[in-house]
Amino acid sequence: INTTIPDGNDPIDYMTITNDILSNGAEDCIAVVTNMDQNTHKAYLIYDYEKLMVQRLRINVKVGDILRLYYTTDRSGRINVFYATKIKLPNDLNYAKCIDGIIEKRDYRDFAFLISGSIRSFVPPALVRKRNLRNGDMVKGLIIYDYNSTRDSWNWVCKKIIE
């Protein structure tokens, strides 16, 4: 082993090969992380139009990550995710998209809206502060059709400003 010279080839990714074998026949979906509970380490995920789940995942994720999930559903309808991998955002999702738009913000408000054509997406106060967003700023954002439990409704929410 000590005298072996590397041939420059990429190492074999046994983990991905194993997970692909184990997930054969499972259901899969694309999900977007919309929130993280720091105490329980559970991820809030939108995985289809008006479909939300909360899961503890085996990989580290943050808000705005796009994931391909492999899962099973038990008899009671509970989803059990057994494999997740990060991917790039597909162009054909009806519940998540990247848009270019303009920030609409009133000086006396701590939140804003990202406007792009007919889409008006809420930008939460934490993201406004983090990115120091001002009225009229042109930005690219990841927006998610997310559930608002306070208003008991689904709306577009900007989860991430993309540089």
mmCIF file of C-alpha atoms in Angstrom:
data_model
loop_
_atom_site.group_PDB
_atom_site.id
_atom_site.type_symbol
_atom_site.label_atom_id
_atom_site.label_comp_id
_atom_site.label_asym_id
_atom_site.label_seq_id
_atom_site.Cartn_x
_atom_site.Cartn_y
_atom_site.Cartn_z
ATOM 1 C CA ILE A 1 0.000 0.000 0.000
ATOM 2 C CA ASN A 2 2.771 2.440 0.891
ATOM 3 C CA THR A 3 4.485 2.001 -2.474
ATOM 4 C CA THR A 4 1.334 2.288 -4.605
ATOM 5 C CA ILE A 5 1.240 5.328 -6.879
ATOM 6 C CA PRO A 6 -2.191 6.893 -7.542
ATOM 7 C CA ASP A 7 -3.234 6.660 -11.181
ATOM 8 C CA GLY A 8 -5.113 9.979 -11.135
ATOM 9 C CA ASN A 9 -8.553 8.432 -11.586
ATOM 10 C CA ASP A 10 -11.383 9.609 -9.385
ATOM 11 C CA PRO A 11 -12.025 7.348 -6.406
ATOM 12 C CA ILE A 12 -15.112 5.159 -6.558
ATOM 13 C CA ASP A 13 -18.075 6.677 -4.717
ATOM 14 C CA TYR A 14 -19.314 3.538 -2.960
ATOM 15 C CA MET A 15 -21.803 5.475 -0.816
ATOM 16 C CA THR A 16 -23.733 6.776 -3.829
ATOM 17 C CA ILE A 17 -23.677 3.354 -5.502
ATOM 18 C CA THR A 18 -24.977 1.690 -2.312
ATOM 19 C CA ASN A 19 -27.707 4.302 -1.807
ATOM 20 C CA ASP A 20 -28.809 3.931 -5.435
ATOM 21 C CA ILE A 21 -29.156 0.161 -4.959
ATOM 22 C CA LEU A 22 -31.045 0.546 -1.674
ATOM 23 C CA SER A 23 -33.397 3.197 -3.052
ATOM 24 C CA ASN A 24 -34.356 1.144 -6.111
ATOM 25 C CA GLY A 25 -38.157 0.986 -6.175
ATOM 26 C CA ALA A 26 -38.656 3.717 -3.587
ATOM 27 C CA GLU A 27 -40.641 6.851 -4.212
ATOM 28 C CA ASP A 28 -38.646 9.995 -4.869
ATOM 29 C CA CYS A 29 -39.340 13.693 -4.998
ATOM 30 C CA ILE A 30 -37.598 17.033 -5.083
ATOM 31 C CA ALA A 31 -37.879 19.048 -1.896
ATOM 32 C CA VAL A 32 -36.799 22.494 -0.789
ATOM 33 C CA VAL A 33 -35.694 23.275 2.764
ATOM 34 C CA THR A 34 -37.844 26.176 3.987
ATOM 35 C CA ASN A 35 -36.915 26.222 7.656
ATOM 36 C CA MET A 36 -34.681 24.479 10.190
ATOM 37 C CA ASP A 37 -35.536 23.837 13.837
ATOM 38 C CA GLN A 38 -32.205 24.326 15.589
ATOM 39 C CA ASN A 39 -33.330 22.478 18.731
ATOM 40 C CA THR A 40 -34.632 19.281 17.119
ATOM 41 C CA HIS A 41 -32.505 19.454 13.921
ATOM 42 C CA LYS A 42 -35.630 18.868 11.859
ATOM 43 C CA ALA A 43 -35.978 20.303 8.371
ATOM 44 C CA TYR A 44 -39.235 21.758 7.079
ATOM 45 C CA LEU A 45 -39.588 20.726 3.445
ATOM 46 C CA ILE A 46 -41.904 21.629 0.594
ATOM 47 C CA TYR A 47 -41.928 18.611 -1.694
ATOM 48 C CA ASP A 48 -44.761 19.324 -4.112
ATOM 49 C CA TYR A 49 -47.448 21.907 -4.735
ATOM 50 C CA GLU A 50 -49.015 22.602 -1.313
ATOM 51 C CA LYS A 51 -47.272 19.621 0.307
ATOM 52 C CA LEU A 52 -45.178 20.085 3.442
ATOM 53 C CA MET A 53 -43.260 17.620 5.603
ATOM 54 C CA VAL A 54 -40.963 17.824 8.610
ATOM 55 C CA GLN A 55 -38.050 15.393 8.730
ATOM 56 C CA ARG A 56 -34.802 14.807 10.539
ATOM 57 C CA LEU A 57 -32.279 14.183 7.761
ATOM 58 C CA ARG A 58 -28.936 12.410 7.806
ATOM 59 C CA ILE A 59 -27.211 15.207 5.886
ATOM 60 C CA ASN A 60 -26.549 18.792 6.937
ATOM 61 C CA VAL A 61 -28.899 21.182 5.180
ATOM 62 C CA LYS A 62 -29.787 24.854 5.344
ATOM 63 C CA VAL A 63 -32.709 26.982 4.215
ATOM 64 C CA GLY A 64 -32.852 27.115 0.436
ATOM 65 C CA ASP A 65 -31.143 23.756 -0.191
ATOM 66 C CA ILE A 66 -32.714 21.668 -2.958
ATOM 67 C CA LEU A 67 -32.852 17.932 -2.236
ATOM 68 C CA ARG A 68 -33.792 14.733 -4.013
ATOM 69 C CA LEU A 69 -35.484 12.575 -1.388
ATOM 70 C CA TYR A 70 -36.015 8.825 -1.523
ATOM 71 C CA TYR A 71 -38.736 7.680 0.814
ATOM 72 C CA THR A 72 -41.372 5.155 1.710
ATOM 73 C CA THR A 73 -44.861 5.808 2.994
ATOM 74 C CA ASP A 74 -46.247 3.651 5.794
ATOM 75 C CA ARG A 75 -49.872 2.510 6.112
ATOM 76 C CA SER A 76 -50.840 5.591 8.103
ATOM 77 C CA GLY A 77 -49.470 7.881 5.369
ATOM 78 C CA ARG A 78 -46.342 8.868 7.303
ATOM 79 C CA ILE A 79 -43.314 9.531 5.090
ATOM 80 C CA ASN A 80 -39.986 7.975 6.049
ATOM 81 C CA VAL A 81 -37.031 9.538 4.206
ATOM 82 C CA PHE A 82 -34.093 7.152 4.077
ATOM 83 C CA TYR A 83 -31.823 8.898 1.575
ATOM 84 C CA ALA A 84 -31.395 12.539 0.588
ATOM 85 C CA THR A 85 -28.918 14.225 -1.694
ATOM 86 C CA LYS A 86 -28.422 17.873 -2.651
ATOM 87 C CA ILE A 87 -29.161 18.806 -6.267
ATOM 88 C CA LYS A 88 -29.578 21.891 -8.456
ATOM 89 C CA LEU A 89 -33.027 23.402 -8.830
ATOM 90 C CA PRO A 90 -34.877 21.972 -11.852
ATOM 91 C CA ASN A 91 -36.619 24.470 -14.131
ATOM 92 C CA ASP A 92 -39.977 22.717 -14.176
ATOM 93 C CA LEU A 93 -41.120 22.860 -10.537
ATOM 94 C CA ASN A 94 -44.439 24.593 -9.846
ATOM 95 C CA TYR A 95 -43.603 25.171 -6.161
ATOM 96 C CA ALA A 96 -40.040 26.540 -6.320
ATOM 97 C CA LYS A 97 -38.214 28.763 -8.795
ATOM 98 C CA CYS A 98 -35.471 31.319 -9.182
ATOM 99 C CA ILE A 99 -36.657 34.712 -10.349
ATOM 100 C CA ASP A 100 -35.099 38.070 -11.146
ATOM 101 C CA GLY A 101 -37.084 40.912 -9.677
ATOM 102 C CA ILE A 102 -37.201 44.221 -7.910
ATOM 103 C CA ILE A 103 -37.507 44.754 -4.161
ATOM 104 C CA GLU A 104 -40.544 46.682 -2.992
ATOM 105 C CA LYS A 105 -40.029 47.893 0.575
ATOM 106 C CA ARG A 106 -41.544 50.657 2.652
ATOM 107 C CA ASP A 107 -39.103 52.424 4.985
ATOM 108 C CA TYR A 108 -41.302 51.844 8.040
ATOM 109 C CA ARG A 109 -41.597 48.065 7.434
ATOM 110 C CA ASP A 110 -39.023 45.401 8.289
ATOM 111 C CA PHE A 111 -40.204 43.042 5.513
ATOM 112 C CA ALA A 112 -40.331 43.477 1.742
ATOM 113 C CA PHE A 113 -41.691 41.922 -1.434
ATOM 114 C CA LEU A 114 -39.836 40.609 -4.465
ATOM 115 C CA ILE A 115 -41.802 41.544 -7.573
ATOM 116 C CA SER A 116 -41.309 39.768 -10.899
ATOM 117 C CA GLY A 117 -44.087 40.093 -13.467
ATOM 118 C CA SER A 118 -47.295 38.860 -11.837
ATOM 119 C CA ILE A 119 -45.441 37.157 -8.951
ATOM 120 C CA ARG A 120 -45.325 38.996 -5.641
ATOM 121 C CA SER A 121 -43.153 37.097 -3.164
ATOM 122 C CA PHE A 122 -42.869 37.925 0.546
ATOM 123 C CA VAL A 123 -39.308 38.585 1.770
ATOM 124 C CA PRO A 124 -39.018 37.924 5.541
ATOM 125 C CA PRO A 125 -37.450 40.533 7.863
ATOM 126 C CA ALA A 126 -34.404 38.346 8.638
ATOM 127 C CA LEU A 127 -33.514 38.124 4.928
ATOM 128 C CA VAL A 128 -34.115 41.863 4.440
ATOM 129 C CA ARG A 129 -31.700 42.618 7.309
ATOM 130 C CA LYS A 130 -29.137 39.989 6.303
ATOM 131 C CA ARG A 131 -28.930 41.307 2.713
ATOM 132 C CA ASN A 132 -29.584 44.963 3.631
ATOM 133 C CA LEU A 133 -32.326 45.104 0.987
ATOM 134 C CA ARG A 134 -33.678 48.496 -0.059
ATOM 135 C CA ASN A 135 -36.634 49.602 -2.148
ATOM 136 C CA GLY A 136 -35.752 49.349 -5.848
ATOM 137 C CA ASP A 137 -32.908 46.827 -5.494
ATOM 138 C CA MET A 138 -32.675 44.356 -8.388
ATOM 139 C CA VAL A 139 -32.052 40.828 -7.070
ATOM 140 C CA LYS A 140 -32.290 37.165 -7.997
ATOM 141 C CA GLY A 141 -34.172 35.094 -5.450
ATOM 142 C CA LEU A 142 -35.220 31.537 -4.727
ATOM 143 C CA ILE A 143 -38.959 31.616 -4.077
ATOM 144 C CA ILE A 144 -41.033 28.792 -2.624
ATOM 145 C CA TYR A 145 -44.785 28.287 -2.545
ATOM 146 C CA ASP A 146 -44.830 27.917 1.240
ATOM 147 C CA TYR A 147 -47.443 27.489 3.953
ATOM 148 C CA ASN A 148 -48.109 30.395 6.318
ATOM 149 C CA SER A 149 -49.570 28.892 9.509
ATOM 150 C CA THR A 150 -50.480 32.325 10.915
ATOM 151 C CA ARG A 151 -52.731 33.097 7.947
ATOM 152 C CA ASP A 152 -53.572 29.440 7.168
ATOM 153 C CA SER A 153 -52.685 29.986 3.508
ATOM 154 C CA TRP A 154 -50.098 29.169 0.844
ATOM 155 C CA ASN A 155 -48.090 32.043 -0.661
ATOM 156 C CA TRP A 156 -44.843 32.725 -2.502
ATOM 157 C CA VAL A 157 -41.980 33.399 -0.067
ATOM 158 C CA CYS A 158 -38.430 34.384 -0.959
ATOM 159 C CA LYS A 159 -36.160 32.045 1.016
ATOM 160 C CA LYS A 160 -32.774 32.974 -0.412
ATOM 161 C CA ILE A 161 -31.137 35.808 -2.338
ATOM 162 C CA ILE A 162 -28.762 34.378 -4.918
ATOM 163 C CA GLU A 163 -25.581 36.236 -5.715
#
